[in-house]
Amino acid sequence: MLTRNSSAEANLLKVIPVIDILGGKVVHAVRGRRKEYQPLRSRLCSSTNPLDVAAAFRKLGFSTLYVADLDAILGGKANLPVLRDIADKTGLELMVDAGVDSLKKAERLLENHVSKIIIGTETLPAISLVSEVISQLGNEKVIISIDLMNSQLLSRLSTASPMQPMAFLQGLQNAGVTQVIVLDLARVGSGEGVDVHFISEARRKFHGAVFVGGGVRGISDLLELKKMGIAGVLVATALHSGAISVDELRQLKLLT
């Protein structure tokens, strides 16, 4: 586990490629407007088959893959056979958001060879689920995604007033969560850059590993996040467009 007090680990940043699956195919996610998502067009792979895209990333030297199973997140059936196939045939460590809203769904992901379960605030029905999943499966297997849209927390939780992201983050830490993702859906696929102010504040307040997704433009963003002690960065568009090259990542020791 990365901690703020570990200087050796504080400088470690992992670039994690992303695939978004919708209708069983890989799509290009832009600003969280899921009805407008189009099939992926990439310099790295000509296919929209999830296994083909994952295999392309593995061949380039990546060891971890983040998968957003939008079919499951939107209330449909999870692509479990696809996830298992990717894990078994590529050897990639999978971090998967498949709309987990119960312990049973979390367990099914592990049964299908997913390495880390992402529980997004967008689909989290109750904060008690976080404690339950951590208790049963271990906090090393669980990452909570702070899903944001225009700086507002996307959440199903019933509260008297809109929940503030930083207050929620503090609550997660108190509940024993050791890994979080700050995912800014409004910036996904936009190339507008990351929200440095919010991420910096989140990094100060949360003592575990902080991953970031949404808006990465290029190498300069990665280096800035590395200085902040971010554990990993989720990247899709910048890789597929060539804005970030694998050669650059290798030279900077960001490809692990």
PDB file of N, CA and C in Angstrom, residues 17 51 53-59 61-67 83-96 112-116 256:
ATOM      1  N   PRO A  17      -3.536   1.967 -18.551  1.00  0.00           N
ATOM      2  CA  PRO A  17      -4.447   2.162 -19.679  1.00  0.00           C
ATOM      3  C   PRO A  17      -5.865   1.748 -19.318  1.00  0.00           C
ATOM      4  N   LEU A  51     -10.680  -8.026 -25.831  1.00  0.00           N
ATOM      5  CA  LEU A  51      -9.484  -8.853 -25.697  1.00  0.00           C
ATOM      6  C   LEU A  51      -8.371  -8.351 -26.610  1.00  0.00           C
ATOM      7  N   VAL A  53      -7.876  -5.273 -27.737  1.00  0.00           N
ATOM      8  CA  VAL A  53      -7.342  -4.004 -27.228  1.00  0.00           C
ATOM      9  C   VAL A  53      -6.469  -4.257 -26.002  1.00  0.00           C
ATOM     10  N   ALA A  54      -6.938  -5.125 -25.111  1.00  0.00           N
ATOM     11  CA  ALA A  54      -6.154  -5.465 -23.922  1.00  0.00           C
ATOM     12  C   ALA A  54      -4.824  -6.109 -24.310  1.00  0.00           C
ATOM     13  N   ALA A  55      -4.865  -7.008 -25.285  1.00  0.00           N
ATOM     14  CA  ALA A  55      -3.642  -7.679 -25.736  1.00  0.00           C
ATOM     15  C   ALA A  55      -2.654  -6.682 -26.334  1.00  0.00           C
ATOM     16  N   ALA A  56      -3.171  -5.663 -27.014  1.00  0.00           N
ATOM     17  CA  ALA A  56      -2.301  -4.630 -27.584  1.00  0.00           C
ATOM     18  C   ALA A  56      -1.579  -3.870 -26.475  1.00  0.00           C
ATOM     19  N   PHE A  57      -2.291  -3.555 -25.422  1.00  0.00           N
ATOM     20  CA  PHE A  57      -1.661  -2.871 -24.288  1.00  0.00           C
ATOM     21  C   PHE A  57      -0.613  -3.763 -23.631  1.00  0.00           C
ATOM     22  N   ARG A  58      -0.929  -5.037 -23.500  1.00  0.00           N
ATOM     23  CA  ARG A  58       0.029  -5.970 -22.881  1.00  0.00           C
ATOM     24  C   ARG A  58       1.294  -6.074 -23.722  1.00  0.00           C
ATOM     25  N   LYS A  59       1.127  -6.128 -25.033  1.00  0.00           N
ATOM     26  CA  LYS A  59       2.269  -6.239 -25.936  1.00  0.00           C
ATOM     27  C   LYS A  59       3.173  -5.016 -25.845  1.00  0.00           C
ATOM     28  N   GLY A  61       3.798  -3.434 -23.176  1.00  0.00           N
ATOM     29  CA  GLY A  61       4.547  -3.476 -21.926  1.00  0.00           C
ATOM     30  C   GLY A  61       3.792  -3.090 -20.675  1.00  0.00           C
ATOM     31  N   PHE A  62       2.494  -2.789 -20.814  1.00  0.00           N
ATOM     32  CA  PHE A  62       1.702  -2.466 -19.627  1.00  0.00           C
ATOM     33  C   PHE A  62       1.399  -3.739 -18.845  1.00  0.00           C
ATOM     34  N   SER A  63       1.315  -3.611 -17.527  1.00  0.00           N
ATOM     35  CA  SER A  63       1.054  -4.782 -16.679  1.00  0.00           C
ATOM     36  C   SER A  63      -0.324  -4.743 -16.021  1.00  0.00           C
ATOM     37  N   THR A  64      -0.947  -3.562 -16.030  1.00  0.00           N
ATOM     38  CA  THR A  64      -2.246  -3.383 -15.377  1.00  0.00           C
ATOM     39  C   THR A  64      -3.214  -2.722 -16.345  1.00  0.00           C
ATOM     40  N   LEU A  65      -4.477  -3.103 -16.262  1.00  0.00           N
ATOM     41  CA  LEU A  65      -5.509  -2.526 -17.124  1.00  0.00           C
ATOM     42  C   LEU A  65      -6.731  -2.181 -16.282  1.00  0.00           C
ATOM     43  N   TYR A  66      -7.237  -0.971 -16.478  1.00  0.00           N
ATOM     44  CA  TYR A  66      -8.487  -0.553 -15.835  1.00  0.00           C
ATOM     45  C   TYR A  66      -9.615  -0.778 -16.833  1.00  0.00           C
ATOM     46  N   VAL A  67     -10.659  -1.458 -16.389  1.00  0.00           N
ATOM     47  CA  VAL A  67     -11.816  -1.718 -17.249  1.00  0.00           C
ATOM     48  C   VAL A  67     -13.061  -1.114 -16.626  1.00  0.00           C
ATOM     49  N   LEU A  83     -14.008 -10.427 -19.106  1.00  0.00           N
ATOM     50  CA  LEU A  83     -12.999 -10.064 -18.110  1.00  0.00           C
ATOM     51  C   LEU A  83     -12.091 -11.246 -17.798  1.00  0.00           C
ATOM     52  N   ARG A  84     -12.692 -12.393 -17.617  1.00  0.00           N
ATOM     53  CA  ARG A  84     -11.913 -13.603 -17.317  1.00  0.00           C
ATOM     54  C   ARG A  84     -10.970 -13.938 -18.470  1.00  0.00           C
ATOM     55  N   ASP A  85     -11.476 -13.789 -19.688  1.00  0.00           N
ATOM     56  CA  ASP A  85     -10.682 -14.066 -20.883  1.00  0.00           C
ATOM     57  C   ASP A  85      -9.470 -13.142 -20.952  1.00  0.00           C
ATOM     58  N   ILE A  86      -9.697 -11.870 -20.684  1.00  0.00           N
ATOM     59  CA  ILE A  86      -8.596 -10.904 -20.715  1.00  0.00           C
ATOM     60  C   ILE A  86      -7.539 -11.265 -19.674  1.00  0.00           C
ATOM     61  N   ALA A  87      -7.981 -11.538 -18.457  1.00  0.00           N
ATOM     62  CA  ALA A  87      -7.039 -11.874 -17.380  1.00  0.00           C
ATOM     63  C   ALA A  87      -6.243 -13.131 -17.715  1.00  0.00           C
ATOM     64  N   ASP A  88      -6.932 -14.151 -18.205  1.00  0.00           N
ATOM     65  CA  ASP A  88      -6.280 -15.435 -18.461  1.00  0.00           C
ATOM     66  C   ASP A  88      -5.357 -15.404 -19.673  1.00  0.00           C
ATOM     67  N   LYS A  89      -5.754 -14.682 -20.718  1.00  0.00           N
ATOM     68  CA  LYS A  89      -5.000 -14.727 -21.976  1.00  0.00           C
ATOM     69  C   LYS A  89      -3.919 -13.659 -22.097  1.00  0.00           C
ATOM     70  N   THR A  90      -4.018 -12.594 -21.306  1.00  0.00           N
ATOM     71  CA  THR A  90      -3.001 -11.538 -21.393  1.00  0.00           C
ATOM     72  C   THR A  90      -2.094 -11.479 -20.176  1.00  0.00           C
ATOM     73  N   GLY A  91      -2.571 -11.983 -19.042  1.00  0.00           N
ATOM     74  CA  GLY A  91      -1.795 -11.887 -17.814  1.00  0.00           C
ATOM     75  C   GLY A  91      -1.837 -10.513 -17.182  1.00  0.00           C
ATOM     76  N   LEU A  92      -2.668  -9.625 -17.715  1.00  0.00           N
ATOM     77  CA  LEU A  92      -2.800  -8.289 -17.143  1.00  0.00           C
ATOM     78  C   LEU A  92      -3.498  -8.342 -15.787  1.00  0.00           C
ATOM     79  N   GLU A  93      -3.061  -7.495 -14.875  1.00  0.00           N
ATOM     80  CA  GLU A  93      -3.777  -7.313 -13.616  1.00  0.00           C
ATOM     81  C   GLU A  93      -4.955  -6.392 -13.904  1.00  0.00           C
ATOM     82  N   LEU A  94      -6.154  -6.837 -13.604  1.00  0.00           N
ATOM     83  CA  LEU A  94      -7.345  -6.065 -13.934  1.00  0.00           C
ATOM     84  C   LEU A  94      -7.902  -5.315 -12.732  1.00  0.00           C
ATOM     85  N   MET A  95      -8.132  -4.025 -12.946  1.00  0.00           N
ATOM     86  CA  MET A  95      -8.877  -3.180 -12.012  1.00  0.00           C
ATOM     87  C   MET A  95     -10.211  -2.928 -12.702  1.00  0.00           C
ATOM     88  N   VAL A  96     -11.305  -3.356 -12.089  1.00  0.00           N
ATOM     89  CA  VAL A  96     -12.578  -3.324 -12.807  1.00  0.00           C
ATOM     90  C   VAL A  96     -13.680  -2.618 -12.028  1.00  0.00           C
ATOM     91  N   ASN A 112     -13.809 -14.328 -11.334  1.00  0.00           N
ATOM     92  CA  ASN A 112     -13.474 -14.242 -12.757  1.00  0.00           C
ATOM     93  C   ASN A 112     -12.121 -13.565 -12.986  1.00  0.00           C
ATOM     94  N   HIS A 113     -11.263 -13.703 -11.985  1.00  0.00           N
ATOM     95  CA  HIS A 113      -9.840 -13.356 -12.073  1.00  0.00           C
ATOM     96  C   HIS A 113      -9.552 -11.862 -12.162  1.00  0.00           C
ATOM     97  N   VAL A 114     -10.476 -11.057 -11.674  1.00  0.00           N
ATOM     98  CA  VAL A 114     -10.220  -9.628 -11.522  1.00  0.00           C
ATOM     99  C   VAL A 114      -9.324  -9.437 -10.300  1.00  0.00           C
ATOM    100  N   SER A 115      -8.308  -8.598 -10.418  1.00  0.00           N
ATOM    101  CA  SER A 115      -7.354  -8.400  -9.325  1.00  0.00           C
ATOM    102  C   SER A 115      -7.846  -7.403  -8.284  1.00  0.00           C
ATOM    103  N   LYS A 116      -8.436  -6.305  -8.759  1.00  0.00           N
ATOM    104  CA  LYS A 116      -8.916  -5.269  -7.844  1.00  0.00           C
ATOM    105  C   LYS A 116     -10.318  -4.829  -8.244  1.00  0.00           C
ATOM    106  N   THR A 256       5.241   0.433 -16.156  1.00  0.00           N
ATOM    107  CA  THR A 256       5.585  -0.659 -15.242  1.00  0.00           C
ATOM    108  C   THR A 256       4.537  -1.745 -15.303  1.00  0.00           C
TER     109      THR A 256
END
